[in-house]
C-alpha positions as a Python dict, from the first residue, in 0.01 Angstrom:
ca = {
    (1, 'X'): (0, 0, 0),
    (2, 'X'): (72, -147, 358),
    (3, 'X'): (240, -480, 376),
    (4, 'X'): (-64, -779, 516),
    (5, 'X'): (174, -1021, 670),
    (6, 'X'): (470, -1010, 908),
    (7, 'X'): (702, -1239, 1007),
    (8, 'X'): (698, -1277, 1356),
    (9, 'X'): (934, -1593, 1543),
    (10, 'X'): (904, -1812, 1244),
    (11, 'X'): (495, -1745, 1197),
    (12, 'X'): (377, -1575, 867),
    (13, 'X'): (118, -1365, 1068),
    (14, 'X'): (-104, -1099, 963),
    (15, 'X'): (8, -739, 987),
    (16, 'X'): (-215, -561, 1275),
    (17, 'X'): (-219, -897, 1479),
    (18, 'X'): (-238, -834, 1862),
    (19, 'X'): (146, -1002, 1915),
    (20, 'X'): (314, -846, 2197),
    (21, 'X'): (210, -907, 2583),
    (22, 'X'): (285, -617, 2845),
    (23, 'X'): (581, -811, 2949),
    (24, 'X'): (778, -811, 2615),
    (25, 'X'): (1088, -643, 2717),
    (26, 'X'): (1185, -467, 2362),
    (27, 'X'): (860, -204, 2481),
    (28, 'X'): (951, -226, 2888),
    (29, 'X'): (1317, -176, 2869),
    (30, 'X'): (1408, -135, 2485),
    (31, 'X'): (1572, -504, 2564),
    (32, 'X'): (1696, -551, 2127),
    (33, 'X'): (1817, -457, 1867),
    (34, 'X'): (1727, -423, 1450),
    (35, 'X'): (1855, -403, 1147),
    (36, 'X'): (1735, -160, 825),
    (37, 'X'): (1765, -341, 515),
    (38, 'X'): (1656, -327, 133),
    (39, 'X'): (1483, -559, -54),
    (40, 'X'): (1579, -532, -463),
    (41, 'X'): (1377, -737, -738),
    (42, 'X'): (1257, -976, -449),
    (43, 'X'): (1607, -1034, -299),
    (44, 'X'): (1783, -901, 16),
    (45, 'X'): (2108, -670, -73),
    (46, 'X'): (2404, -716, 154),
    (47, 'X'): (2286, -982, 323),
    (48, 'X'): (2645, -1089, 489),
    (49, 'X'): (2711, -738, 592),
    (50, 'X'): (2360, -736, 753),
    (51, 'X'): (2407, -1053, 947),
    (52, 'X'): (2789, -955, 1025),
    (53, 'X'): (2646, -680, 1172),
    (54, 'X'): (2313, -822, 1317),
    (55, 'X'): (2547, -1120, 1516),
    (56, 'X'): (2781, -864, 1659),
    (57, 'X'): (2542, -679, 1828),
    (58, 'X'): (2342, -972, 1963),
    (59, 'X'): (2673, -1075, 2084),
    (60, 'X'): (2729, -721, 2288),
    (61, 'X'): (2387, -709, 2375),
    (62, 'X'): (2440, -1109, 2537),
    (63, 'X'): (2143, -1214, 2359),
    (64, 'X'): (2174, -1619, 2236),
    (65, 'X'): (2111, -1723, 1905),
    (66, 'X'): (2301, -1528, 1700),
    (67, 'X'): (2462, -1775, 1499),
    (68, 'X'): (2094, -1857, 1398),
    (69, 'X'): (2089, -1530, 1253),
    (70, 'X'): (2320, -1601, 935),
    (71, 'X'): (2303, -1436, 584),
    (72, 'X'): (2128, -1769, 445),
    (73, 'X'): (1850, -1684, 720),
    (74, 'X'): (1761, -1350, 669),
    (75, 'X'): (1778, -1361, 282),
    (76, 'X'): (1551, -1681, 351),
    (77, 'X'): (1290, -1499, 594),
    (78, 'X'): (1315, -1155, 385),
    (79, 'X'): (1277, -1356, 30),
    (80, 'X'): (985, -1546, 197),
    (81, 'X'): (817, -1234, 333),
    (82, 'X'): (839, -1064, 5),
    (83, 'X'): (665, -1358, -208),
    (84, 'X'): (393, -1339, 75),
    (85, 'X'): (304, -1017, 73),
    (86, 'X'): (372, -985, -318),
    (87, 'X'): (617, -728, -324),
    (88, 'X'): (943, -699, -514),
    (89, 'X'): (1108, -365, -378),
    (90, 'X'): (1078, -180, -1),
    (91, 'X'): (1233, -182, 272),
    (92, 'X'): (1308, -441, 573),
    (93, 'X'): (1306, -405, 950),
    (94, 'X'): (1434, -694, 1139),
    (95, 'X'): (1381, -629, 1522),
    (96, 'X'): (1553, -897, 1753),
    (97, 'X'): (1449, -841, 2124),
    (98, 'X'): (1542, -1073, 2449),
    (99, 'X'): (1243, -1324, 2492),
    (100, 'X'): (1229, -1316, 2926),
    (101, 'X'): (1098, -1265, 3211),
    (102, 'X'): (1239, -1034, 3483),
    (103, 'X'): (1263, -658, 3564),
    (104, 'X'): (1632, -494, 3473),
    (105, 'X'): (1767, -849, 3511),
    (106, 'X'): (1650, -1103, 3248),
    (107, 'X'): (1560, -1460, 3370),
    (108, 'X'): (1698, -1566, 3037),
    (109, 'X'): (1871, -1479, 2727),
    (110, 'X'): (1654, -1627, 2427),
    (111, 'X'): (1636, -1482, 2123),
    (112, 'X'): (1300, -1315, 1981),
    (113, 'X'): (1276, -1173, 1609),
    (114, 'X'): (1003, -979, 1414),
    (115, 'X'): (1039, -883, 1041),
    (116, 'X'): (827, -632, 906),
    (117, 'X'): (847, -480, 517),
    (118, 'X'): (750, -154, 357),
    (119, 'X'): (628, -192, -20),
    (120, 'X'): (833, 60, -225),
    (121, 'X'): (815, 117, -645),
    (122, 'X'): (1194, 209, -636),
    (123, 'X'): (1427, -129, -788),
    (124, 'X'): (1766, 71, -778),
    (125, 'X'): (1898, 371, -526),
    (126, 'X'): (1791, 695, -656),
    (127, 'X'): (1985, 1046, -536),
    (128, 'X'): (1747, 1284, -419),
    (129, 'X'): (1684, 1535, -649),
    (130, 'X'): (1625, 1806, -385),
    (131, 'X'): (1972, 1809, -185),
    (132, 'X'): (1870, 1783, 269),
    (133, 'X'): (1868, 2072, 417),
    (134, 'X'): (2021, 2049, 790),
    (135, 'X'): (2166, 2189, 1109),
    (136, 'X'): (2330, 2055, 1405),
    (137, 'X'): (2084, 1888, 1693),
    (138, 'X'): (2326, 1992, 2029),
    (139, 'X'): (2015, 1968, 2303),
    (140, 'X'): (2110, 1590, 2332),
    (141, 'X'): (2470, 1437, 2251),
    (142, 'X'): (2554, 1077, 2197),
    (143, 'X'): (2716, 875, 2433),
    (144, 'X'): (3030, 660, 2320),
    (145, 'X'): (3023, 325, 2446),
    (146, 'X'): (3058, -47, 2326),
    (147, 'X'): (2657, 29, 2237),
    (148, 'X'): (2710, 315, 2043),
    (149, 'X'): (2780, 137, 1737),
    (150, 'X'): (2468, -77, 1766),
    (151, 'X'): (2079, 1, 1629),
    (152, 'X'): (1957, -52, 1969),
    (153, 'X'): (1608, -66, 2009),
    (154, 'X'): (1632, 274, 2266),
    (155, 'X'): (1626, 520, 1996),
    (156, 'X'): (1545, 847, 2250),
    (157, 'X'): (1796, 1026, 2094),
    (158, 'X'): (1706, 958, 1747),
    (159, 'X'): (1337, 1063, 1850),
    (160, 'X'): (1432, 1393, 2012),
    (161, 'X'): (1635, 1421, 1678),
    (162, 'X'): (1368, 1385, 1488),
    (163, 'X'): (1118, 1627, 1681),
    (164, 'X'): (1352, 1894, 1669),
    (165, 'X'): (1382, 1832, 1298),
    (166, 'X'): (1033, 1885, 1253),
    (167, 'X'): (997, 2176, 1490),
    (168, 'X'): (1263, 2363, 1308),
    (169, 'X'): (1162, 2312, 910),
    (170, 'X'): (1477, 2035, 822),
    (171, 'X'): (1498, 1754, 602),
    (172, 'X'): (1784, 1629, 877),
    (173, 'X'): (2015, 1721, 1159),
    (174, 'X'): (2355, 1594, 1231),
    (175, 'X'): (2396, 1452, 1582),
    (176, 'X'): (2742, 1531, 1794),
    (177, 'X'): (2893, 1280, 2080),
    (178, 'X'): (2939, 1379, 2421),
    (179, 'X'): (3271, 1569, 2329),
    (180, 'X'): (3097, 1771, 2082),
    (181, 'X'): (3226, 1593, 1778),
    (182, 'X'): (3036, 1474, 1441),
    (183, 'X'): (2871, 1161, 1503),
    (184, 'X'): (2595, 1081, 1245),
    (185, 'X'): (2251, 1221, 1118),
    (186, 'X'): (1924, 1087, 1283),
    (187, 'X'): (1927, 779, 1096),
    (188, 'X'): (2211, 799, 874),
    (189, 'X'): (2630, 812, 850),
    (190, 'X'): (2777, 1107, 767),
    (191, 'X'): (3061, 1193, 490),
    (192, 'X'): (3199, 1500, 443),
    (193, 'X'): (3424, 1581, 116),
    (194, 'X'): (3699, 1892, 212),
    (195, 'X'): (3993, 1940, 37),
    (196, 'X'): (3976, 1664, -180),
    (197, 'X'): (3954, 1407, 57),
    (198, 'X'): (3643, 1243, 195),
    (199, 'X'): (3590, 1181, 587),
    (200, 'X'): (3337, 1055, 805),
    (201, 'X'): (3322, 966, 1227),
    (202, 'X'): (3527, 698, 1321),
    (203, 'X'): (3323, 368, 1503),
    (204, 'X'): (3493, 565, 1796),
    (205, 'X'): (3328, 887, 1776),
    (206, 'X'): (3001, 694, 1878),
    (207, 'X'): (2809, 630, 1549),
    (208, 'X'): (2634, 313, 1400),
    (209, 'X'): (2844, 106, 1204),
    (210, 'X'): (2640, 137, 948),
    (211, 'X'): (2598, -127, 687),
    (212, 'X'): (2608, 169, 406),
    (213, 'X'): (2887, 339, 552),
    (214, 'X'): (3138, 15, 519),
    (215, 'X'): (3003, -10, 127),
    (216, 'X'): (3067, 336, 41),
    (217, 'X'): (3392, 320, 234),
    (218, 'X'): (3537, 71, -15),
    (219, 'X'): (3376, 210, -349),
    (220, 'X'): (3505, 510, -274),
    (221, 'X'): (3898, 348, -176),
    (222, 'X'): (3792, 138, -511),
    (223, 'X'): (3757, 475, -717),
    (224, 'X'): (4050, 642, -606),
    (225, 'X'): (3882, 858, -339),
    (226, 'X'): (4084, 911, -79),
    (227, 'X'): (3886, 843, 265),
    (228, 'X'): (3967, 878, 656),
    (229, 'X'): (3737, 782, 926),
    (230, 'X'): (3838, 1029, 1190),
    (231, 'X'): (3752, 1277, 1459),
    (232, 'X'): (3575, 1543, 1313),
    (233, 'X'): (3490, 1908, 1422),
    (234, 'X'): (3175, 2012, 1299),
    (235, 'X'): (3322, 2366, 1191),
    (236, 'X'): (3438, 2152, 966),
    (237, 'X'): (3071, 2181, 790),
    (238, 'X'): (3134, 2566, 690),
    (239, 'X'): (3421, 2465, 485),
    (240, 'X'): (3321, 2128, 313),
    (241, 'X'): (3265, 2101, -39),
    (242, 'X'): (3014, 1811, -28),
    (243, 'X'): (2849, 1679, 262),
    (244, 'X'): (2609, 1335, 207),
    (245, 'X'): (2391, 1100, 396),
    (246, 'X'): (2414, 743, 368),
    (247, 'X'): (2206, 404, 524),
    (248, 'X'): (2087, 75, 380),
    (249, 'X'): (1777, 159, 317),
    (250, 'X'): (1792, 492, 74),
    (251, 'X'): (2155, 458, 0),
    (252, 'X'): (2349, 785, -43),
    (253, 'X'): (2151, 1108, 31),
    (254, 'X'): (2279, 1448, -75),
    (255, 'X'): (2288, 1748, 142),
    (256, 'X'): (2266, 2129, -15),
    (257, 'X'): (2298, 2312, 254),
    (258, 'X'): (2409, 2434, 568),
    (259, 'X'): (2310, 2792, 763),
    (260, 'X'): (2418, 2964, 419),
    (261, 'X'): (2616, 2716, 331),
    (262, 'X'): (2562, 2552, 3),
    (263, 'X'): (2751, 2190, -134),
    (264, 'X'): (2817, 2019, -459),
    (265, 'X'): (2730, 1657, -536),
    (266, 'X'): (2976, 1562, -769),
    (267, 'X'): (3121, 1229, -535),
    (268, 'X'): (2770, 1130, -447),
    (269, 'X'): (2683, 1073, -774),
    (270, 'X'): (2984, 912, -882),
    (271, 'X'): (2939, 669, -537),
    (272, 'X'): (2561, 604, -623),
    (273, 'X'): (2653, 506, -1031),
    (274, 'X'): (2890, 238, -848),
    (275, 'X'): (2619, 123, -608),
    (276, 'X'): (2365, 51, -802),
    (277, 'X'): (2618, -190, -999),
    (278, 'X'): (2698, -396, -708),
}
């Protein structure tokens, strides 16, 4: 079932309306930003996280109106949305993109949103029963910058990600930074358990500062796992004993295996039974 209305600047609008003129910069210049986010028994989950993380980047990105963009808001428009369009469970896409004129250089900074949701019949995170296959994407490395840590709307490297994905028969790849370090999956954090100890990229290494990643930081801290967020080698990945996905939309995702690697899934689980009681 496909959602019938968006939200789009304040207007409850259908779906497949005709909204965005040739000039919107999101599609010229990939001018925004968005945020992934779940929607549980008709409410928002993590809403302050979301915003936290929403307002920081509008703030790097010098786009105004970010203190418009508050948890009460987007549990407000995402509540709203959901009643609309009848659904209890799916998941949210917020995309906030400079409203302006101008070629590189914006003749303004003003703030325009879009909120779209994707029915789901899921009202708790699930593991995946079938644990990712996945290999390491090296044609295109991330850059680490100030932007790094942001969902920018200029996914290119998520896309190429994604194509080589497909091309080769994965369920994911994990994504190095420019000095050929672990950085994150295609749309996910990474966490790797070794030695019994987990780790995952430091903001540093060039990831997103994923909304996920800071909740299963803490439940793990919280459950006496012991976790680093650190510069990581991906030889790393021959050793591991359990390697997992995570992202505010599916949760925690398991991975199985490697070249002929193969992992466990013992912390997963115990990470997802603590999720789903938050």
């Amino acid at each position: 079932m496909m959602p019938v209305f968006i939200n789009f600047n304040g207007d409850i609008l259908p779906a497949n309306s005709h909204l965005l003129t040739i000039a919107n910069r999101a599609f010229k210049y990939g001018d925004g930003l968005f945020e992934t986010m779940r929607l549980m028994k008709g409410q928002l989950k993590f809403a302050d996280l979301h915003a936290g993380r929403l307002q920081r980047g509008m703030k790097a990105l010098k786009i105004d109106g970010y203190s418009q963009m508050d948890a009460w808001f987007l549990k407000d428009i995402a509540e709203e949305l959901a009643k609309r369009n009848k659904v209890k469970h799916g998941r949210l896409r917020l995309t906030v993109y400079r409203d302006a004129e101008g070629l590189y250089t914006p003749s303004q900074n003003k703030m325009g949103y879009c909120l779209e949701l994707t029915p789901s019949d899921e009202p708790r995170y699930f593991l995946n029963e079938k644990g990712l296959i996945m290999d390491v994407f090296t044609e295109l490395p991330k850059p680490s910058n100030y932007l790094s840590n942001i969902k920018t709307c200029n996914s290119l490297i998520y896309v190429m990600a994604g194509i080589y994905k497909s091309q080769n028969k994965l369920d994911d790849v994990f994504l190095l930074n420019q000095a050929g370090f672990l950085c994150e999956a295609s749309s996910s954090n990474i966490f790797i358990y070794y030695q019994n100890h987990l780790y995952t990229p430091a903001l540093s290494e060039g990831c997103v500062e994923g909304v996920m990643r800071q909740i299963v930081i803490k439940l793990a801290l919280e459950n006496n796992i012991d976790v680093t967020e650190a510069q990581i080698n991906p030889d790393i990945l021959y050793e591991a004993d359990e390697v997992f996905l995570t992202n505010a939309s599916r949760g925690i995702q398991t991975v199985m295996g490697f070249g002929v690697r193969r992992y466990f899934n013992r912390i997963s689980k115990v990470l997802i039974d603590e999720l789903n009681k938050l």
